[in-house]
Coordinates of C-alpha atoms in Angstrom, one line a residue:
Chain D
M828 CA 0.0 0.0 0.0
E829 CA 1.3 3.4 -0.9
T830 CA 1.7 6.3 1.4
T831 CA -1.0 8.3 -0.2
D832 CA -3.4 5.4 0.1
I833 CA -2.6 5.1 3.8
I834 CA -3.1 8.9 4.3
I835 CA -6.4 8.7 2.4
K836 CA -7.6 5.8 4.6
I837 CA -6.6 7.6 7.8
V838 CA -8.4 10.8 6.7
L839 CA -11.5 8.7 5.8
V840 CA -11.4 7.0 9.2
V841 CA -11.1 10.4 11.0
I842 CA -14.0 11.8 8.9
I843 CA -16.3 8.8 9.6
F844 CA -15.4 8.9 13.2
A845 CA -16.2 12.6 13.5
I846 CA -19.4 12.2 11.5
S847 CA -20.7 9.4 13.7
L848 CA -19.9 11.4 16.9
V849 CA -21.6 14.5 15.6
I850 CA -24.6 12.5 14.4
A851 CA -24.8 10.8 17.8
M852 CA -24.5 14.2 19.5
Y853 CA -27.3 15.7 17.4
S854 CA -29.4 12.6 17.8
T855 CA -29.8 13.5 21.4
Y856 CA -31.1 16.9 20.4
A857 CA -33.2 15.4 17.6
E858 CA -34.7 12.9 20.1
R859 CA -35.7 15.7 22.5
K860 CA -37.2 17.7 19.6
V861 CA -39.0 14.7 18.2
A862 CA -40.3 13.9 21.7
A863 CA -41.5 17.4 22.1
F864 CA -43.2 17.3 18.7
F865 CA -45.0 14.1 19.6
Q866 CA -46.1 15.4 22.9
D867 CA -47.1 18.9 21.6
R868 CA -44.3 20.7 23.5
V869 CA -41.6 23.1 22.4
G870 CA -38.5 21.1 23.5
P871 CA -35.1 22.5 24.2
N872 CA -35.0 26.1 22.8
R873 CA -32.7 28.1 25.2
A874 CA -29.1 27.3 24.1
G875 CA -28.6 29.0 20.8
P876 CA -31.2 29.6 18.1
W877 CA -33.9 26.8 18.3
G878 CA -31.7 25.2 21.0
I879 CA -29.1 23.8 18.6
L880 CA -26.3 24.3 21.0
Q881 CA -28.1 22.0 23.5
P882 CA -25.9 19.0 22.8
L883 CA -22.8 21.1 23.5
A884 CA -24.3 22.3 26.8
D885 CA -25.1 18.7 27.7
G886 CA -21.6 17.5 26.8
G887 CA -20.1 20.3 28.9
K888 CA -22.3 19.3 31.8
M889 CA -21.3 15.6 31.5
F890 CA -17.6 16.5 31.5
L891 CA -17.9 18.9 34.5
K892 CA -19.9 16.6 36.7
E893 CA -18.3 14.9 39.6
E894 CA -16.8 11.6 38.8
I895 CA -17.8 8.9 41.3
I896 CA -16.4 5.4 41.5
P897 CA -18.2 3.5 44.2
S898 CA -15.9 2.1 46.8
S899 CA -17.3 -1.4 46.4
A900 CA -17.0 -1.4 42.6
S901 CA -14.2 -3.4 41.1
G902 CA -11.7 -0.7 39.9
I903 CA -10.5 -1.3 36.4
L904 CA -13.6 -3.2 35.2
F905 CA -15.7 -0.2 36.2
I906 CA -13.8 1.9 33.7
V907 CA -13.4 -0.9 31.1
G908 CA -17.3 -1.2 30.8
P909 CA -18.1 2.2 29.3
S910 CA -14.9 2.2 27.2
L911 CA -15.8 -1.1 25.7
A912 CA -19.3 0.1 25.0
I913 CA -18.2 3.1 23.0
L914 CA -15.3 1.2 21.3
T915 CA -17.6 -1.5 19.9
A916 CA -20.1 1.1 18.9
C917 CA -17.5 3.0 16.9
I918 CA -15.6 0.2 15.1
G919 CA -18.7 -1.1 13.3
S920 CA -18.5 1.7 10.7
A921 CA -15.3 0.3 9.2
V922 CA -17.0 -2.0 6.6
I923 CA -19.9 0.2 5.6
P924 CA -19.7 1.5 2.0
W925 CA -20.5 5.2 2.2
G926 CA -20.4 5.8 -1.5
Q927 CA -19.0 4.8 -4.9
K928 CA -15.5 5.7 -5.9
L929 CA -14.6 9.4 -6.0
T930 CA -12.0 10.4 -8.7
I931 CA -10.0 13.6 -8.1
G932 CA -7.3 14.0 -10.7
S933 CA -5.6 10.7 -11.0
T934 CA -6.3 9.4 -7.5
V935 CA -9.3 7.2 -6.9
I936 CA -10.8 7.4 -3.5
D937 CA -12.9 4.5 -2.3
L938 CA -15.5 5.7 0.1
Q939 CA -15.2 2.7 2.4
V940 CA -12.6 2.1 5.0
T941 CA -12.1 -1.6 4.2
D942 CA -14.0 -4.1 2.0
I943 CA -13.5 -7.4 3.8
N944 CA -15.4 -10.2 2.1
V945 CA -17.1 -11.2 5.3
G946 CA -18.4 -7.7 5.9
I947 CA -21.8 -8.7 7.3
L948 CA -20.3 -11.2 9.7
Y949 CA -17.9 -8.5 10.9
I950 CA -20.8 -6.2 11.8
F951 CA -22.5 -9.2 13.4
G952 CA -19.4 -9.9 15.5
V953 CA -19.1 -6.3 16.6
V954 CA -22.7 -6.2 17.6
S955 CA -22.4 -9.4 19.6
L956 CA -19.3 -7.9 21.3
G957 CA -21.3 -4.8 22.3
V958 CA -23.0 -6.6 25.1
Y959 CA -19.8 -7.0 27.0
G960 CA -19.6 -3.3 27.7
I961 CA -23.0 -3.4 29.4
M962 CA -22.3 -6.7 31.2
I963 CA -18.9 -5.8 32.6
G964 CA -20.1 -2.3 33.6
G965 CA -23.2 -3.7 35.3
W966 CA -21.3 -6.4 37.2
A967 CA -18.4 -4.1 38.2
S968 CA -20.8 -1.6 39.7
N969 CA -21.5 -4.2 42.5
N970 CA -25.1 -3.1 42.6
K971 CA -28.1 -5.4 42.4
Y972 CA -30.1 -3.2 40.0
S973 CA -27.0 -2.8 37.7
L974 CA -26.4 -6.5 37.7
L975 CA -30.1 -7.2 36.8
G976 CA -29.9 -4.6 34.0
A977 CA -26.7 -6.2 32.7
I978 CA -28.2 -9.7 32.8
R979 CA -31.4 -8.5 31.0
A980 CA -29.2 -6.9 28.3
A981 CA -27.2 -10.0 27.8
S982 CA -30.2 -12.4 27.5
Q983 CA -32.0 -9.9 25.3
N984 CA -29.1 -9.5 22.9
I985 CA -28.4 -13.2 22.6
S986 CA -32.1 -14.0 22.0
Y987 CA -32.5 -11.4 19.3
E988 CA -29.1 -12.1 17.7
I989 CA -30.4 -15.5 16.6
S990 CA -33.3 -14.2 14.6
M991 CA -31.2 -11.4 13.3
G992 CA -28.7 -13.9 12.0
L993 CA -31.5 -16.0 10.5
S994 CA -33.0 -13.0 8.7
I995 CA -29.5 -12.2 7.3
I996 CA -29.2 -15.8 6.0
A997 CA -32.4 -15.3 3.9
L998 CA -30.8 -12.1 2.6
L999 CA -27.6 -13.9 1.7
L1000 CA -29.6 -16.4 -0.3
V1001 CA -30.8 -13.5 -2.5
T1002 CA -27.4 -11.7 -2.7
G1003 CA -25.0 -14.6 -2.7
S1004 CA -22.3 -12.4 -1.1
L1005 CA -21.1 -11.4 2.3
S1006 CA -19.4 -8.3 1.2
L1007 CA -21.3 -5.1 1.9
R1008 CA -19.8 -3.4 -1.1
E1009 CA -21.1 -6.1 -3.4
I1010 CA -24.5 -6.1 -1.8
A1011 CA -24.7 -2.4 -2.3
E1012 CA -23.6 -2.7 -5.9
Q1013 CA -26.3 -5.3 -6.6
Q1014 CA -29.0 -2.8 -5.7
H1015 CA -27.8 -0.4 -8.4
G1016 CA -30.5 2.1 -9.5
F1017 CA -34.0 1.3 -8.4
W1018 CA -35.7 -0.8 -11.1
A1019 CA -34.2 -3.6 -13.2
D1020 CA -35.4 -6.8 -14.9
G1021 CA -39.1 -6.1 -14.0
W1022 CA -38.6 -5.8 -10.3
F1023 CA -37.2 -3.3 -7.7
T1024 CA -33.5 -3.8 -7.2
W1025 CA -33.5 -2.8 -3.5
N1026 CA -33.5 -5.8 -1.2
V1027 CA -36.4 -4.6 0.9
F1028 CA -38.7 -5.5 -2.0
K1029 CA -37.1 -8.9 -2.3
Q1030 CA -37.0 -9.6 1.4
P1031 CA -39.9 -7.7 3.1
L1032 CA -40.3 -10.2 5.9
G1033 CA -36.6 -10.4 6.4
F1034 CA -36.4 -6.6 6.7
L1035 CA -39.2 -6.6 9.2
I1036 CA -37.4 -9.2 11.4
F1037 CA -34.1 -7.4 11.0
I1038 CA -35.5 -4.0 12.1
V1039 CA -37.2 -5.5 15.1
C1040 CA -33.9 -7.2 16.1
A1041 CA -32.0 -3.9 15.5
F1042 CA -34.3 -2.2 18.0
A1043 CA -33.6 -5.0 20.5
E1044 CA -29.8 -4.9 19.9
T1045 CA -29.6 -1.2 20.4
N1046 CA -31.7 -1.4 23.6
R1047 CA -34.1 1.1 22.3
T1048 CA -37.8 1.4 23.4
P1049 CA -39.8 -0.9 23.3
F1050 CA -36.9 -3.1 24.1
D1051 CA -35.2 -0.9 26.7
L1052 CA -35.7 -3.3 29.5
P1053 CA -32.0 -3.1 30.7
E1054 CA -32.6 0.4 31.8
C1055 CA -36.2 0.2 32.8
E1056 CA -36.6 3.0 35.3
T1057 CA -39.7 1.8 37.1
E1058 CA -38.1 -1.5 38.0
L1059 CA -34.4 -1.0 38.0
V1060 CA -33.6 2.6 38.9
G1061 CA -31.3 3.3 36.0
G1062 CA -30.4 -0.3 35.0
Y1063 CA -26.8 -1.1 34.2
H1064 CA -25.6 2.5 34.5
T1065 CA -27.2 3.2 37.9
E1066 CA -23.8 3.7 39.5
Y1067 CA -22.2 5.7 36.7
S1068 CA -21.8 9.4 36.7
S1069 CA -20.0 12.1 34.6
M1070 CA -18.6 11.2 31.2
K1071 CA -18.6 7.4 31.9
L1072 CA -22.4 7.7 32.0
G1073 CA -22.1 9.9 28.9
F1074 CA -20.2 7.1 27.1
Y1075 CA -23.0 4.6 27.7
L1076 CA -25.7 7.1 26.5
F1077 CA -23.5 8.1 23.6
A1078 CA -22.8 4.5 22.6
E1079 CA -26.5 3.9 22.3
Y1080 CA -26.9 6.8 19.8
I1081 CA -23.8 5.7 17.8
N1082 CA -25.2 2.1 17.7
M1083 CA -28.5 3.6 16.4
F1084 CA -26.6 5.5 13.7
I1085 CA -24.5 2.4 12.7
S1086 CA -27.5 0.1 12.6
S1087 CA -29.4 2.6 10.5
A1088 CA -26.5 2.7 8.1
V1089 CA -26.4 -1.1 8.0
M1090 CA -30.2 -1.4 7.4
A1091 CA -29.9 1.3 4.6
T1092 CA -27.0 -0.6 3.0
L1093 CA -28.5 -4.1 3.3
Y1094 CA -32.1 -3.4 2.5
F1095 CA -32.6 0.1 1.2
G1096 CA -30.0 0.2 -1.6
G1097 CA -27.2 1.9 0.3
Y1098 CA -25.9 4.8 -1.8
N1099 CA -28.0 3.9 -4.8
F1100 CA -30.9 6.1 -5.8
P1101 CA -33.5 6.1 -8.6
F1102 CA -32.4 7.4 -12.0
M1103 CA -28.8 7.4 -11.0
D1104 CA -27.8 6.3 -14.5
M1105 CA -29.2 9.5 -16.1
I1106 CA -26.4 11.6 -14.5
N1107 CA -23.3 11.6 -16.6
S1108 CA -20.7 12.8 -14.2
P1109 CA -19.5 9.9 -12.0
N1110 CA -18.3 12.2 -9.2
L1111 CA -21.7 13.9 -9.0
V1112 CA -23.3 10.4 -8.8
T1113 CA -21.0 9.5 -5.9
I1114 CA -21.7 12.7 -4.0
L1115 CA -25.4 12.5 -4.5
G1116 CA -25.2 8.8 -3.5
V1117 CA -23.6 9.8 -0.2
V1118 CA -26.3 12.4 0.3
F1119 CA -29.0 9.8 -0.4
L1120 CA -27.4 7.3 2.0
F1121 CA -27.4 9.8 4.8
G1122 CA -31.0 10.7 3.9
K1123 CA -31.9 7.1 4.4
I1124 CA -30.0 6.9 7.6
F1125 CA -31.7 10.0 9.0
M1126 CA -35.0 8.5 8.0
F1127 CA -34.2 5.3 10.0
I1128 CA -33.0 7.4 13.0
F1129 CA -36.3 9.3 12.9
F1130 CA -38.1 6.0 12.8
F1131 CA -36.2 4.8 15.9
M1132 CA -37.4 7.9 17.7
W1133 CA -40.9 7.7 16.3
I1134 CA -41.3 4.2 17.7
R1135 CA -39.8 5.3 21.1
W1136 CA -42.4 7.9 21.7
T1137 CA -45.3 5.9 20.3
I1138 CA -45.0 2.3 21.7
P1139 CA -44.7 1.5 25.4
R1140 CA -42.1 -0.9 26.6
F1141 CA -42.7 -4.6 26.7
R1142 CA -42.9 -6.7 29.9
Y1143 CA -39.9 -9.0 30.1
D1144 CA -41.7 -12.3 29.4
Q1145 CA -43.4 -10.7 26.4
L1146 CA -40.0 -9.7 25.1
M1147 CA -38.7 -13.2 25.4
N1148 CA -41.9 -14.7 23.9
L1149 CA -41.6 -12.4 20.9
G1150 CA -38.0 -13.3 20.4
W1151 CA -38.1 -17.0 20.8
K1152 CA -41.6 -18.0 19.8
G1153 CA -42.4 -15.2 17.3
L1154 CA -39.4 -14.0 15.4
I1155 CA -37.3 -17.2 15.2
P1156 CA -40.0 -19.4 13.6
L1157 CA -40.9 -16.5 11.3
A1158 CA -37.2 -16.1 10.3
I1159 CA -36.9 -19.8 9.6
A1160 CA -40.1 -19.8 7.5
N1161 CA -38.6 -16.8 5.6
I1162 CA -35.5 -18.8 4.8
V1163 CA -37.5 -21.8 3.6
I1164 CA -39.8 -19.6 1.4
T1165 CA -36.9 -17.7 0.0
G1166 CA -35.1 -20.9 -0.9
V1167 CA -38.1 -22.3 -2.6
V1168 CA -38.8 -19.1 -4.5
I1169 CA -35.2 -18.9 -5.7
T1170 CA -35.2 -22.5 -6.8
F1171 CA -38.3 -22.0 -8.9
L1172 CA -37.2 -18.7 -10.4
N1173 CA -33.9 -20.3 -11.6
Chain L
M675 CA 6.6 -14.8 12.0
G676 CA 7.2 -12.2 14.6
T677 CA 3.5 -11.5 14.8
F678 CA 2.7 -15.1 15.3
Y679 CA 5.2 -15.5 18.3
F680 CA 3.8 -12.3 19.8
I681 CA 0.2 -13.5 19.5
A682 CA 1.1 -17.0 20.7
F683 CA 2.8 -15.5 23.7
L684 CA -0.3 -13.5 24.5
S685 CA -2.5 -16.6 24.1
V686 CA -0.3 -18.5 26.6
C687 CA -0.2 -15.6 29.0
F688 CA -4.0 -15.1 29.0
S689 CA -4.7 -18.8 29.3
L690 CA -2.4 -18.9 32.3
L691 CA -4.3 -15.9 33.8
V692 CA -7.6 -17.8 33.2
I693 CA -6.5 -20.5 35.7
T694 CA -4.6 -18.3 38.1
A695 CA -7.2 -15.5 38.5
R696 CA -8.8 -15.5 41.9
N697 CA -12.2 -14.2 40.8
P698 CA -14.1 -16.5 38.5
V699 CA -15.6 -13.5 36.6
H700 CA -12.0 -12.2 35.9
S701 CA -11.2 -15.8 34.7
I702 CA -13.9 -15.6 32.1
L703 CA -12.8 -12.2 31.0
Y704 CA -9.3 -13.5 30.5
L705 CA -10.8 -16.5 28.6
I706 CA -12.5 -14.0 26.3
L707 CA -9.1 -12.4 25.6
T708 CA -7.7 -15.8 24.9
F709 CA -10.3 -16.5 22.4
F710 CA -9.7 -13.1 20.8
T711 CA -6.0 -14.1 20.3
F712 CA -7.3 -17.3 18.7
T713 CA -9.3 -15.2 16.3
I714 CA -6.1 -13.4 15.3
H715 CA -4.4 -16.7 14.8
Y716 CA -7.1 -17.7 12.4
I717 CA -6.6 -14.5 10.5
L718 CA -2.9 -15.1 10.3
L719 CA -3.6 -18.5 8.9
N720 CA -5.7 -16.8 6.2
A721 CA -8.9 -18.4 7.4
Q722 CA -11.1 -15.3 7.5
F723 CA -14.4 -17.1 7.8
L724 CA -13.3 -19.3 10.7
A725 CA -11.9 -16.3 12.4
V726 CA -15.1 -14.3 12.2
V727 CA -17.2 -17.4 13.2
N728 CA -14.9 -18.0 16.2
F729 CA -15.4 -14.3 17.1
I730 CA -19.2 -14.5 16.8
V731 CA -19.9 -17.9 18.3
Y732 CA -17.3 -18.2 21.0
M733 CA -16.6 -14.6 22.0
G734 CA -20.0 -13.2 21.2
A735 CA -22.4 -16.0 22.4
I736 CA -20.9 -18.8 24.4
L737 CA -18.7 -16.8 26.6
V738 CA -21.5 -14.3 27.2
L739 CA -23.5 -17.2 28.6
F740 CA -20.6 -18.2 30.7
L741 CA -20.3 -14.7 32.1
Y742 CA -24.0 -14.6 32.6
T743 CA -24.1 -17.8 34.7
L744 CA -21.1 -16.8 36.7
M745 CA -22.5 -13.4 37.5
L746 CA -25.6 -15.0 38.8
M747 CA -23.8 -17.4 41.0
N748 CA -22.4 -16.0 44.2
L749 CA -18.9 -17.4 44.0
N750 CA -16.7 -16.1 46.8
K751 CA -14.3 -17.5 49.3
D752 CA -17.0 -18.3 52.0
N753 CA -18.8 -21.0 50.0
E754 CA -15.8 -22.3 48.1
P755 CA -15.8 -26.1 48.6
V756 CA -12.8 -27.2 50.7
K757 CA -11.1 -30.3 49.3
P758 CA -9.4 -32.8 51.6
A759 CA -5.6 -32.8 51.7
I760 CA -5.3 -36.1 49.9
V761 CA -7.2 -34.8 46.9
K762 CA -4.9 -31.8 46.7
I763 CA -1.8 -33.9 46.9
A764 CA -3.1 -36.3 44.2
A765 CA -3.9 -33.3 42.0
V766 CA -0.4 -31.8 42.4
F767 CA 1.1 -35.3 41.7
G768 CA -1.1 -35.8 38.6
G769 CA -0.3 -32.3 37.3
G770 CA 3.4 -32.8 37.8
C771 CA 3.2 -36.1 35.9
L772 CA 1.5 -34.4 33.0
L773 CA 4.1 -31.6 33.0
V774 CA 7.0 -34.1 32.8
T775 CA 5.3 -36.0 30.0
L776 CA 4.7 -32.8 28.0
I777 CA 8.3 -31.6 28.5
A778 CA 9.6 -35.1 27.5
S779 CA 7.4 -35.0 24.3
L780 CA 8.8 -31.6 23.5
K781 CA 12.2 -33.1 23.0
T782 CA 11.1 -35.1 20.0
L783 CA 9.5 -32.1 18.2
G784 CA 11.2 -30.3 15.4
T785 CA 10.2 -27.0 13.7
S786 CA 7.5 -27.7 11.2
Q787 CA 7.8 -26.9 7.5
P788 CA 5.9 -23.7 6.7
V789 CA 2.9 -24.7 4.6
V790 CA 2.4 -22.6 1.4
L791 CA -1.2 -22.1 0.5
N792 CA -1.9 -23.0 -3.1
N793 CA -5.1 -21.2 -3.1
P794 CA -5.2 -18.0 -1.1
N795 CA -9.0 -18.0 -1.2
L796 CA -9.2 -21.3 0.6
G797 CA -10.4 -19.9 3.9
L798 CA -13.2 -17.8 2.4
V799 CA -16.9 -18.7 2.7
K800 CA -17.4 -20.1 -0.8
P801 CA -14.7 -22.7 -0.9
L802 CA -15.4 -23.8 2.7
G803 CA -19.1 -24.1 1.9
K804 CA -18.5 -26.1 -1.2
V805 CA -16.3 -28.5 0.7
L806 CA -18.7 -28.8 3.6
F807 CA -21.8 -29.4 1.5
N808 CA -20.2 -31.8 -1.0
E809 CA -17.3 -33.8 0.4
F810 CA -18.3 -33.7 4.1
L811 CA -22.1 -33.5 3.8
L812 CA -22.8 -36.5 6.0
P813 CA -20.6 -35.6 8.9
F814 CA -21.9 -32.0 8.7
E815 CA -25.5 -33.2 8.9
V816 CA -24.8 -35.7 11.6
S817 CA -23.2 -33.1 13.8
S818 CA -26.2 -30.8 13.3
L819 CA -28.4 -33.7 14.5
L820 CA -26.1 -34.0 17.5
L821 CA -26.7 -30.4 18.3
L822 CA -30.4 -30.7 17.8
S823 CA -30.6 -33.7 20.2
A824 CA -28.6 -31.7 22.8
M825 CA -31.0 -28.8 22.5
V826 CA -34.1 -31.1 22.9
G827 CA -32.4 -32.6 25.9
A828 CA -31.8 -29.2 27.5
V829 CA -35.4 -28.2 26.9
L830 CA -36.6 -31.5 28.4
L831 CA -34.5 -31.0 31.5
A832 CA -35.7 -27.4 31.9
T833 CA -39.4 -28.4 31.7
K834 CA -39.3 -31.6 33.8
D835 CA -39.9 -29.9 37.2
K836 CA -42.9 -27.9 36.1
Q837 CA -44.7 -31.1 34.9
T838 CA -44.3 -32.9 38.1
K839 CA -45.5 -29.9 40.1
T840 CA -48.8 -29.6 38.1
I841 CA -49.5 -33.3 38.7

């Protein structure tokens, strides 16, 4: 690899990192504004015009709060917990294709950090690692509520990972590739060979299962049992304060952003948009593609928030019933149906 | 080669920490790190699919369950079972014998010839799937049956109590 390539990759990593942090930051603002909209309130409007400096004020507050480490907590692990949560949230973005190739002069910039050929499985692995941050933090706090929250998070993640994996298997039957770049390329344009190219139209049931599981994996309402206030005080982050609490909250928003990006790439065509072949300049197509991808991502983030302020949270047994008795059989049926349909079409 | 020795050193270190750690939860955390080094070994061997599956299945699922169970159990010094002295002596003697045998067997070992991969794509999903579903179809299906029977057994064990209670 040449030096310029390495510099380009490093710049790309820094940009993606910055974008995910900024989006996570403004998701907190957007969440409060969306909540206000749904509840017919004004929402934060004091810091700056329309309150757009609110996330900065929140961040400043988080940094300046007193940092408390309970005397009975187990030292290093108490710090490892939130660090691991934010680390696993951030590294998922490495395999997502953000756009097609950008050509500036003679250099071709690939808008993807790395195109490993097991891209989906990498994302899956990172997601399954994410639960450790919560578990270690919850256990290290040495608090019963924290431990219960951590255990709920672990069992919830494991249960929903299965149906998520099964829904991906049905998708793989359609795409025949594990590389996210290839999957995005296959969904080129919007309409080809008499059917939509986007996978959501080929795998509607799979997408439904996937999005429900994405809600569960990111611990969003209605699956936010790990931090259920009425039963568990604050759940796994009861003992945390200052920026360590901030990391946990931040990790949730980054996870939401990454899972929106994954859903947009896997099912909603990624950076592809209708009538993209009618534009002659490839660079313009690439830039518009990035814009469209982020449009799709923001749509999903809004959907996450919409659900949060519309649907009340499940009871724990309902959550387990839905996961094991609802989604898993549905996902297996989806695999069988997909297999049969593909066999008949060929 | 340097990377391999470094990672191998880390694997040995972490696995030693697994058995020497006082706290069982710390033990499991070291075990997670050990499995992580195994993942790196697979990548060094150019087996990307195995690496990522090891990552998902062992690190992401099985060890989460281990951690889960250990967190629920109240394992501390007070309720640690105390073994009689004779058992301890027997364990030390047995371990020593194993160590001597292992060291003796090390003498006969030579450095292995480095294997050159003919096909660099050997460890990817497609070649592996083709081999599994053509050449090794029967063992593959039989092992899946084994897993299924284990699952049925676990469910049976879990529901047994409830049935006797209702009767």
